[in-house]
Amino acid sequence: MKHFEVNFDGLVGPTHNYAGLSFGNVASQSNANAVSSPRQAAKQGLAKAKALADMGMTQGVLAPQERPDIQTLRRLGFTGSDATVLESAAKQSKQVFLACCSASSMWTANAATVSPSADTADGRVHFTPANLTNKFHRSLEPEVTGRILKGTFADNKYFVHHTHLPDNEHFGDEGAANHTRLCNEYGHAGIELFVYGRHAFDSSKPAPRRFPARQTLEASKAVARLHGLDDDSVVYIQQNPDVIDQGVFHNDVIAVGNQNVLFFHEQAFHNKTQALDEIKAKFGDHPLHFIEVGTNEVSVQDAVKTYLFNTQIITLPDNSMAIIAPTDCQENSAVSAYLDGLVNKGTPIQQVKYFDVKQSMRNGGGPACLRLRVALTDDELRHVNQNTLLSNTQFERLNTWVDKHYRDQLTEDDLRDPQLLTESRTALDELTQLLKLGSVYPFQQD
Ligand code: SUG
């Protein structure tokens, strides 16, 4: 039996824009109101996914969500035709309106937490969509995310889909962005690291002061329970509250792991020594590489600016590892010097590949945010919806689909244009046929 990790990249939706919605996410705040290019954003994402497929990786895509979210606006009391709903929401409640237009589902690292079959009690792959309660615009995602995941991983002999955790700050869950799996081989039982920002029920414990901690320990524990993970294979680590206060709103902004490599900043974790000791003890006798980056090599500020740790570490078919970094890393002298040196350090990471994902970076989403990792066996892969996998043909089709439906530029004013809603629904309707997803969107169910 073969086993590998498949990256499911989020397709950027037609309303991609910069609305400054994420307090605590430095890029989102500083690019508020900038003009976006949905077409360029979608193509940058697709180009990265295709490049990984060309390197021999199995690569899939996850559909975006329906935005503007008319259903939510109606739930919030806006009435009339869809055009009137848009117009009155934009006029009366700009922040609510903007939140309902966000294309934030593109960051599929926040779509769900996934535990591969080798780790779970029933030997199936488990998915729990993230509830994303900390940000209103993101809290609108989990229900449709669940439907998209079910349309992608439909066979319940292999795949189990849980309902997202209760929509409450006590169970704030940000999905795979705060979850890392270490293993010897993808198909062998691994250990799952859950990194949380705060304790929901104990205010005496350390917590950030300036920016919110989005993930709670209680949420992480609930996901581990739902997935049937063994306590001996799970490590809960608190994120350093001081780095959250410096803009590290998810753990994947300061740490990333792949197989037996954990790449992290010196300041990433609270009680670091204890956490690393527990990982070592639970990982067993196999070789394990901790690649710790000191503050003297790269400051937390540079890590947040360049997304050095929001890189993807992938295992290539020849078993060497490559690091997939945003071009922003290349443009920063300290970070590019670090990466130049990293490939000669005797760790499994042998090469660095840079990708321009600036449209996403301006909202605080790097290469790793754009993908959901799903470790699968070859048998499981055969039972995934094959239309969601990125073959050459499917790549061409998706690129043509973007060219046909996406606008080159979008400003805040454009979001209230009823024509954009029609364009977006037309695009998504065609996409569900391309990916054979079924009717996952509210407008398809009316
Ligand atoms: O949740 N930005 C996203 C970025 C998510 C990045 N994901 C990971 N680190 N895995 C967020 O803060 C900004 C939207 C706006 O401001 O228009 C936004 O939602």
Coordinates of C-alpha atoms and ligand atoms in Angstrom, one line a residue:
M1 CA 0.0 0.0 0.0
K2 CA 1.3 3.4 -0.9
H3 CA 0.7 6.5 1.1
F4 CA 1.3 10.2 0.6
E5 CA 0.2 13.6 1.6
V6 CA -2.2 15.4 -0.8
N7 CA -2.5 19.1 -0.7
F8 CA -6.0 20.5 -1.4
D9 CA -5.6 24.2 -2.3
G10 CA -8.4 26.6 -1.9
L11 CA -9.6 28.2 -5.1
V12 CA -9.8 31.9 -4.6
G13 CA -13.4 33.1 -4.9
P14 CA -14.5 35.9 -7.4
T15 CA -15.0 38.5 -4.6
H16 CA -11.4 38.4 -3.3
N17 CA -10.9 41.8 -1.7
Y18 CA -9.1 43.7 1.1
A19 CA -11.5 44.8 3.8
G20 CA -9.3 44.9 6.9
L21 CA -11.5 42.3 8.6
S22 CA -8.9 40.5 10.8
F23 CA -7.9 42.3 13.9
G24 CA -4.6 40.7 15.0
N25 CA -3.6 39.9 11.4
V26 CA -1.1 42.6 10.5
A27 CA -1.3 42.2 6.7
S28 CA -5.1 42.3 6.7
Q29 CA -5.2 45.5 8.8
S30 CA -2.5 47.3 6.8
N31 CA -3.9 46.5 3.3
A32 CA -7.5 47.5 4.2
N33 CA -9.2 49.2 1.2
A34 CA -6.4 48.3 -1.3
V35 CA -7.6 47.4 -4.8
S36 CA -7.6 43.6 -5.3
S37 CA -7.3 41.4 -8.3
P38 CA -9.5 38.3 -7.9
R39 CA -8.3 37.0 -11.3
Q40 CA -4.6 37.4 -10.4
A41 CA -5.2 35.9 -6.9
A42 CA -6.9 32.8 -8.3
K43 CA -4.2 32.3 -11.0
Q44 CA -1.4 32.7 -8.5
G45 CA -3.0 30.0 -6.3
L46 CA -3.6 27.7 -9.3
A47 CA 0.0 28.2 -10.5
K48 CA 1.4 27.2 -7.2
A49 CA -0.8 24.1 -7.0
K50 CA 0.1 23.1 -10.6
A51 CA 3.8 23.6 -9.9
L52 CA 3.6 21.2 -7.0
A53 CA 1.7 18.7 -9.2
D54 CA 4.5 19.0 -11.7
M55 CA 7.0 18.2 -9.0
G56 CA 5.2 14.9 -8.6
M57 CA 2.9 15.8 -5.7
T58 CA -0.7 14.7 -5.7
Q59 CA -2.6 18.0 -5.7
G60 CA -6.3 18.7 -5.3
V61 CA -8.5 21.8 -5.1
L62 CA -11.3 22.9 -2.7
A63 CA -14.1 25.0 -4.0
P64 CA -14.6 28.6 -2.7
Q65 CA -17.9 29.8 -1.0
E66 CA -20.8 31.8 -2.3
R67 CA -20.2 35.5 -1.7
P68 CA -21.7 38.0 -1.2
D69 CA -23.5 35.9 1.4
I70 CA -27.1 37.0 0.8
Q71 CA -28.5 34.3 3.0
T72 CA -26.6 35.7 6.1
L73 CA -27.6 39.3 5.2
R74 CA -31.2 38.2 5.1
R75 CA -30.8 36.4 8.4
L76 CA -29.6 39.7 9.8
G77 CA -32.8 41.5 8.7
F78 CA -32.0 42.9 5.2
T79 CA -35.0 42.3 2.9
G80 CA -36.1 42.8 -0.7
S81 CA -34.5 41.6 -3.9
D82 CA -30.9 40.4 -3.8
A83 CA -29.9 43.8 -5.2
T84 CA -31.8 45.7 -2.5
V85 CA -30.3 43.5 0.2
L86 CA -26.8 44.3 -1.1
E87 CA -27.5 48.0 -1.4
S88 CA -29.1 48.5 2.0
A89 CA -26.5 46.4 3.8
A90 CA -23.7 48.4 2.2
K91 CA -25.4 51.6 3.2
Q92 CA -26.6 50.8 6.7
S93 CA -24.0 48.5 8.0
K94 CA -20.8 48.6 6.0
Q95 CA -18.7 46.3 8.3
V96 CA -21.4 43.6 8.2
F97 CA -21.7 44.0 4.5
L98 CA -17.9 43.7 3.9
A99 CA -17.7 40.6 6.2
C100 CA -20.4 39.0 4.0
C101 CA -18.3 39.6 0.9
S102 CA -15.0 38.1 2.0
A103 CA -13.4 35.4 -0.1
S104 CA -11.6 34.1 3.1
S105 CA -12.5 30.5 2.5
M106 CA -9.5 30.5 0.1
W107 CA -7.3 29.8 3.1
T108 CA -8.1 26.1 3.4
A109 CA -5.6 25.5 6.2
N110 CA -8.5 26.9 8.2
A111 CA -11.2 24.8 6.5
A112 CA -10.9 21.8 8.9
T113 CA -8.7 19.6 11.0
V114 CA -7.9 16.3 9.3
S115 CA -6.7 13.1 11.0
P116 CA -5.4 10.4 8.7
S117 CA -6.7 6.9 9.0
A118 CA -3.4 5.6 10.5
D119 CA -4.0 7.8 13.6
T120 CA -7.7 7.2 14.2
A121 CA -9.5 4.6 16.3
D122 CA -11.8 3.4 13.5
G123 CA -9.1 3.5 10.7
R124 CA -10.9 6.1 8.7
V125 CA -9.9 9.7 7.7
H126 CA -11.7 12.2 10.0
F127 CA -12.6 15.8 9.1
T128 CA -13.9 18.5 11.5
P129 CA -14.6 21.8 9.8
A130 CA -13.3 24.7 11.8
N131 CA -15.9 27.0 13.3
L132 CA -13.7 30.1 13.0
T133 CA -15.8 31.9 15.7
N134 CA -13.2 34.6 16.4
K135 CA -13.9 36.6 13.2
F136 CA -17.5 37.2 12.0
H137 CA -16.6 36.9 8.3
R138 CA -14.9 33.6 8.9
S139 CA -17.6 32.2 11.1
L140 CA -19.8 32.1 8.0
E141 CA -17.7 29.4 6.5
P142 CA -18.1 26.1 8.3
E143 CA -21.5 24.8 7.1
V144 CA -20.7 25.1 3.4
T145 CA -17.1 24.0 4.1
G146 CA -18.6 20.8 5.5
R147 CA -20.7 20.3 2.3
I148 CA -17.7 20.9 0.1
L149 CA -15.6 18.4 2.1
K150 CA -18.4 15.9 1.9
G151 CA -18.6 16.4 -1.9
T152 CA -14.8 15.9 -2.1
F153 CA -14.5 13.0 0.3
A154 CA -17.8 11.3 -0.2
D155 CA -17.3 7.7 0.6
N156 CA -18.2 7.0 4.2
K157 CA -16.4 3.7 4.2
Y158 CA -13.1 5.8 4.1
F159 CA -14.1 9.3 5.3
V160 CA -15.9 10.6 8.4
H161 CA -17.3 14.1 8.6
H162 CA -18.0 15.7 12.0
T163 CA -20.1 18.8 12.5
H164 CA -18.0 21.8 13.4
L165 CA -17.7 22.5 17.2
P166 CA -20.3 24.7 18.9
D167 CA -20.2 28.2 17.6
N168 CA -18.9 29.9 20.7
E169 CA -15.6 31.5 21.7
H170 CA -15.0 28.8 24.3
F171 CA -14.6 26.4 21.4
G172 CA -12.9 28.7 19.0
D173 CA -11.3 26.4 16.4
E174 CA -9.1 27.5 13.5
G175 CA -8.5 24.0 11.9
A176 CA -5.3 22.8 10.5
A177 CA -3.6 26.1 10.9
N178 CA -3.1 25.2 14.5
H179 CA -2.5 21.5 14.0
T180 CA 0.6 19.7 12.8
R181 CA 1.2 16.0 12.3
L182 CA 4.6 14.5 12.7
C183 CA 5.2 10.9 11.5
N184 CA 7.9 8.6 10.2
E185 CA 5.9 7.7 7.0
Y186 CA 2.6 9.3 6.0
G187 CA 0.7 6.0 6.3
H188 CA 2.1 5.1 9.7
A189 CA 0.6 6.3 12.9
G190 CA 2.0 9.7 13.8
I191 CA 1.7 12.2 16.5
E192 CA -0.7 15.2 16.2
L193 CA 0.3 18.5 17.7
F194 CA -2.5 20.8 18.6
V195 CA -1.4 24.4 19.3
Y196 CA -3.8 26.6 21.2
G197 CA -3.8 30.2 22.2
R198 CA -5.7 30.2 25.4
H199 CA -7.7 28.2 28.0
A200 CA -11.4 28.9 27.6
F201 CA -12.4 28.2 31.2
D202 CA -9.4 29.3 33.2
S203 CA -8.6 33.0 33.0
S204 CA -5.6 32.5 35.4
K205 CA -3.6 30.9 32.6
P206 CA -1.4 33.0 30.3
A207 CA -3.1 34.7 27.4
P208 CA -2.3 37.5 24.9
R209 CA -3.2 41.1 25.9
R210 CA -3.3 42.9 22.7
F211 CA -4.6 40.6 20.0
P212 CA -7.1 37.7 20.3
A213 CA -6.1 34.1 20.7
R214 CA -8.4 32.4 18.3
Q215 CA -7.9 28.7 19.3
T216 CA -8.7 27.3 22.7
L217 CA -7.3 24.2 24.3
E218 CA -10.8 23.0 24.9
A219 CA -11.5 23.1 21.1
S220 CA -8.3 21.2 20.3
K221 CA -9.2 18.5 22.9
A222 CA -12.7 18.2 21.5
V223 CA -11.4 17.6 17.9
A224 CA -8.9 15.0 19.2
R225 CA -11.8 13.2 20.9
L226 CA -14.0 13.3 17.9
H227 CA -11.2 11.9 15.7
G228 CA -10.6 9.0 18.1
L229 CA -6.9 9.9 18.7
D230 CA -4.9 8.1 21.3
D231 CA -3.7 10.3 24.1
D232 CA -0.2 8.9 23.7
S233 CA -0.1 10.3 20.2
V234 CA -1.3 13.8 20.9
V235 CA 0.6 16.8 22.2
Y236 CA -1.2 20.0 23.2
I237 CA 1.1 23.0 23.2
Q238 CA 0.3 26.6 24.1
Q239 CA 1.3 29.2 21.7
N240 CA 3.5 31.9 23.2
P241 CA 1.0 34.7 24.0
D242 CA 3.7 37.4 23.3
V243 CA 4.0 36.3 19.7
I244 CA 0.2 36.4 19.2
D245 CA 0.5 40.0 20.4
Q246 CA 3.1 40.6 17.6
G247 CA 0.7 39.4 14.9
V248 CA 1.1 35.6 15.0
F249 CA -2.6 34.9 14.8
H250 CA -2.3 31.3 13.8
N251 CA 0.5 28.8 14.8
D252 CA 1.3 28.3 11.1
V253 CA 2.6 31.8 11.0
I254 CA 5.5 30.7 13.3
A255 CA 5.9 26.9 12.9
V256 CA 5.4 24.2 10.3
G257 CA 6.0 20.5 10.3
N258 CA 6.3 17.7 7.8
Q259 CA 7.0 14.0 8.6
N260 CA 10.0 14.0 11.0
V261 CA 10.8 17.7 10.6
L262 CA 9.5 20.5 12.9
F263 CA 10.5 24.0 11.7
F264 CA 9.8 26.7 14.2
H265 CA 10.8 30.0 15.6
E266 CA 12.6 30.1 19.0
Q267 CA 9.7 32.2 20.4
A268 CA 6.8 30.1 19.0
F269 CA 5.8 28.1 22.1
H270 CA 5.1 28.8 25.7
N271 CA 7.0 26.2 27.8
K272 CA 9.0 25.2 24.8
T273 CA 11.4 22.7 26.4
Q274 CA 8.5 20.8 28.0
A275 CA 6.7 20.7 24.7
L276 CA 9.7 19.5 22.7
D277 CA 10.5 16.8 25.3
E278 CA 6.9 15.5 25.1
I279 CA 7.1 15.4 21.3
K280 CA 10.4 13.5 21.4
A281 CA 9.1 11.0 24.0
K282 CA 5.9 10.4 22.0
F283 CA 7.6 10.2 18.6
G284 CA 9.7 7.2 19.7
D285 CA 13.0 6.1 18.4
H286 CA 12.8 7.4 14.8
P287 CA 15.1 10.3 13.8
L288 CA 13.4 13.6 14.5
H289 CA 14.6 17.0 13.3
F290 CA 13.8 20.1 15.2
I291 CA 14.9 23.1 13.1
E292 CA 14.7 26.0 15.5
V293 CA 15.2 29.5 14.1
G294 CA 16.7 32.0 16.6
T295 CA 15.5 35.5 17.1
N296 CA 19.1 36.6 16.2
E297 CA 18.7 34.9 12.8
V298 CA 15.1 36.0 12.0
S299 CA 13.1 38.4 14.2
V300 CA 9.4 37.6 14.9
Q301 CA 8.6 40.8 13.0
D302 CA 10.4 39.5 9.9
A303 CA 8.7 36.1 10.3
V304 CA 5.3 37.8 10.3
K305 CA 6.2 40.1 7.4
T306 CA 7.7 37.4 5.1
Y307 CA 5.8 34.3 6.3
L308 CA 9.0 32.2 6.6
F309 CA 7.0 29.7 8.6
N310 CA 3.9 29.8 6.5
T311 CA 6.0 27.8 4.0
Q312 CA 5.0 24.3 2.9
I313 CA 7.5 21.6 3.6
I314 CA 6.8 18.8 1.1
T315 CA 8.3 15.4 0.6
L316 CA 9.2 14.9 -3.1
P317 CA 8.9 11.5 -4.8
D318 CA 12.7 11.0 -4.3
N319 CA 12.0 11.4 -0.5
S320 CA 14.0 14.6 -0.2
M321 CA 12.1 17.6 1.2
A322 CA 11.6 21.0 -0.4
I323 CA 10.3 24.2 1.1
I324 CA 7.7 26.2 -0.8
A325 CA 8.1 29.8 0.2
P326 CA 6.5 33.1 -0.8
T327 CA 8.6 35.5 -2.9
D328 CA 8.3 37.8 0.1
C329 CA 10.9 35.7 1.8
Q330 CA 13.3 36.1 -1.1
E331 CA 12.9 39.9 -0.9
N332 CA 13.9 40.1 2.8
S333 CA 17.7 39.9 3.2
A334 CA 17.7 38.2 6.6
V335 CA 15.1 35.6 5.6
S336 CA 16.6 34.8 2.2
A337 CA 20.0 34.4 3.8
Y338 CA 18.5 32.1 6.3
L339 CA 16.8 30.0 3.6
D340 CA 20.0 29.9 1.5
G341 CA 21.8 28.4 4.5
L342 CA 19.0 26.0 5.5
V343 CA 19.4 23.7 2.5
N344 CA 23.0 23.1 3.6
K345 CA 22.3 22.4 7.2
G346 CA 22.2 18.6 6.9
T347 CA 18.4 18.4 7.5
P348 CA 16.0 16.6 5.1
I349 CA 15.2 20.0 3.5
Q350 CA 17.2 20.2 0.3
Q351 CA 15.7 23.0 -1.8
V352 CA 13.7 26.1 -1.6
K353 CA 11.2 27.1 -4.3
Y354 CA 9.6 30.6 -4.3
F355 CA 6.1 31.4 -5.4
D356 CA 4.4 34.7 -5.9
V357 CA 1.2 34.6 -3.9
K358 CA 1.1 38.3 -3.1
Q359 CA -2.6 38.7 -3.6
S360 CA -3.2 36.3 -0.8
M361 CA -0.2 37.5 1.3
R362 CA -1.8 41.0 1.4
N363 CA -4.6 39.5 3.5
G364 CA -2.2 37.5 5.7
G365 CA -2.3 34.2 3.8
G366 CA 0.9 32.5 2.6
P367 CA 1.5 29.3 0.7
A368 CA 0.7 27.1 3.7
C369 CA -2.6 28.9 4.4
L370 CA -3.8 28.1 0.9
R371 CA -3.7 24.4 1.4
L372 CA -5.4 21.7 3.5
R373 CA -3.2 18.6 3.9
V374 CA -4.8 15.2 3.7
A375 CA -2.5 12.2 4.2
L376 CA -4.1 9.3 2.3
T377 CA -3.3 5.8 1.2
D378 CA -3.6 4.9 -2.5
D379 CA -6.9 3.1 -1.8
E380 CA -8.3 6.2 -0.1
L381 CA -7.1 8.4 -2.9
R382 CA -9.1 6.3 -5.4
H383 CA -12.2 7.1 -3.4
V384 CA -11.7 10.8 -3.4
N385 CA -13.8 12.8 -5.9
Q386 CA -11.4 12.5 -8.8
N387 CA -12.6 15.7 -10.4
T388 CA -11.2 17.7 -7.5
L389 CA -7.6 16.4 -8.3
L390 CA -5.4 18.7 -10.4
S391 CA -4.6 16.9 -13.7
N392 CA -3.3 18.9 -16.6
T393 CA -6.7 18.9 -18.1
Q394 CA -8.4 20.0 -14.9
F395 CA -5.8 22.7 -14.5
E396 CA -6.4 24.1 -18.0
R397 CA -10.2 24.0 -17.4
L398 CA -9.9 25.9 -14.1
N399 CA -7.6 28.5 -15.6
T400 CA -10.0 29.1 -18.4
W401 CA -12.9 29.2 -15.9
V402 CA -11.1 31.9 -14.0
D403 CA -10.4 33.9 -17.2
K404 CA -14.0 33.7 -18.1
H405 CA -15.6 34.7 -14.9
Y406 CA -13.2 36.7 -12.7
R407 CA -12.7 40.4 -12.6
D408 CA -9.3 41.8 -13.0
Q409 CA -9.9 44.5 -10.4
L410 CA -12.2 44.9 -7.4
T411 CA -12.7 47.9 -5.1
E412 CA -15.0 48.2 -2.1
D413 CA -17.6 49.9 -4.2
D414 CA -17.7 47.0 -6.7
L415 CA -18.9 44.6 -4.0
R416 CA -22.4 46.1 -3.9
D417 CA -22.8 45.7 -7.7
P418 CA -25.6 43.1 -8.2
Q419 CA -23.9 42.1 -11.4
L420 CA -20.9 40.8 -9.3
L421 CA -23.3 38.6 -7.4
T422 CA -24.7 37.2 -10.7
E423 CA -21.1 36.7 -12.0
S424 CA -20.1 34.9 -8.8
R425 CA -23.1 32.6 -8.8
T426 CA -22.7 31.8 -12.5
A427 CA -19.0 31.0 -11.9
L428 CA -19.7 28.8 -8.9
D429 CA -22.5 27.0 -10.6
E430 CA -20.2 26.1 -13.4
L431 CA -17.5 25.1 -10.9
T432 CA -19.7 22.6 -9.1
Q433 CA -20.3 20.9 -12.5
L434 CA -16.5 21.0 -13.3
L435 CA -15.7 19.4 -9.9
K436 CA -18.9 17.3 -9.8
L437 CA -19.5 18.5 -6.3
G438 CA -23.3 18.5 -6.2
S439 CA -25.4 21.5 -5.1
V440 CA -23.3 22.8 -2.2
Y441 CA -24.2 26.5 -2.3
P442 CA -27.3 28.2 -0.8
F443 CA -28.2 29.7 -4.2
Q444 CA -28.4 26.2 -5.6
Q445 CA -30.8 25.1 -2.9
D446 CA -33.4 27.9 -3.0
Ligands
SUG1 O1 -8.2 34.5 9.0 N1 -7.3 36.8 6.5 C1 -7.3 35.5 7.1 C2 -5.9 34.9 6.8 C3 -5.9 33.4 7.1 C4 -4.5 32.9 7.0 N2 -4.6 31.5 7.3 C5 -3.6 30.8 8.0 N3 -2.7 31.4 8.7 N4 -3.7 29.5 8.0 C6 -7.6 35.5 8.6 O2 -7.2 36.4 9.2 C7 -8.4 38.9 5.9 C8 -9.7 39.3 5.1 C9 -9.7 40.8 4.9 O3 -9.2 41.6 5.7 O4 -10.3 41.2 3.9 C10 -8.5 37.4 6.4 O5 -9.6 36.9 6.7

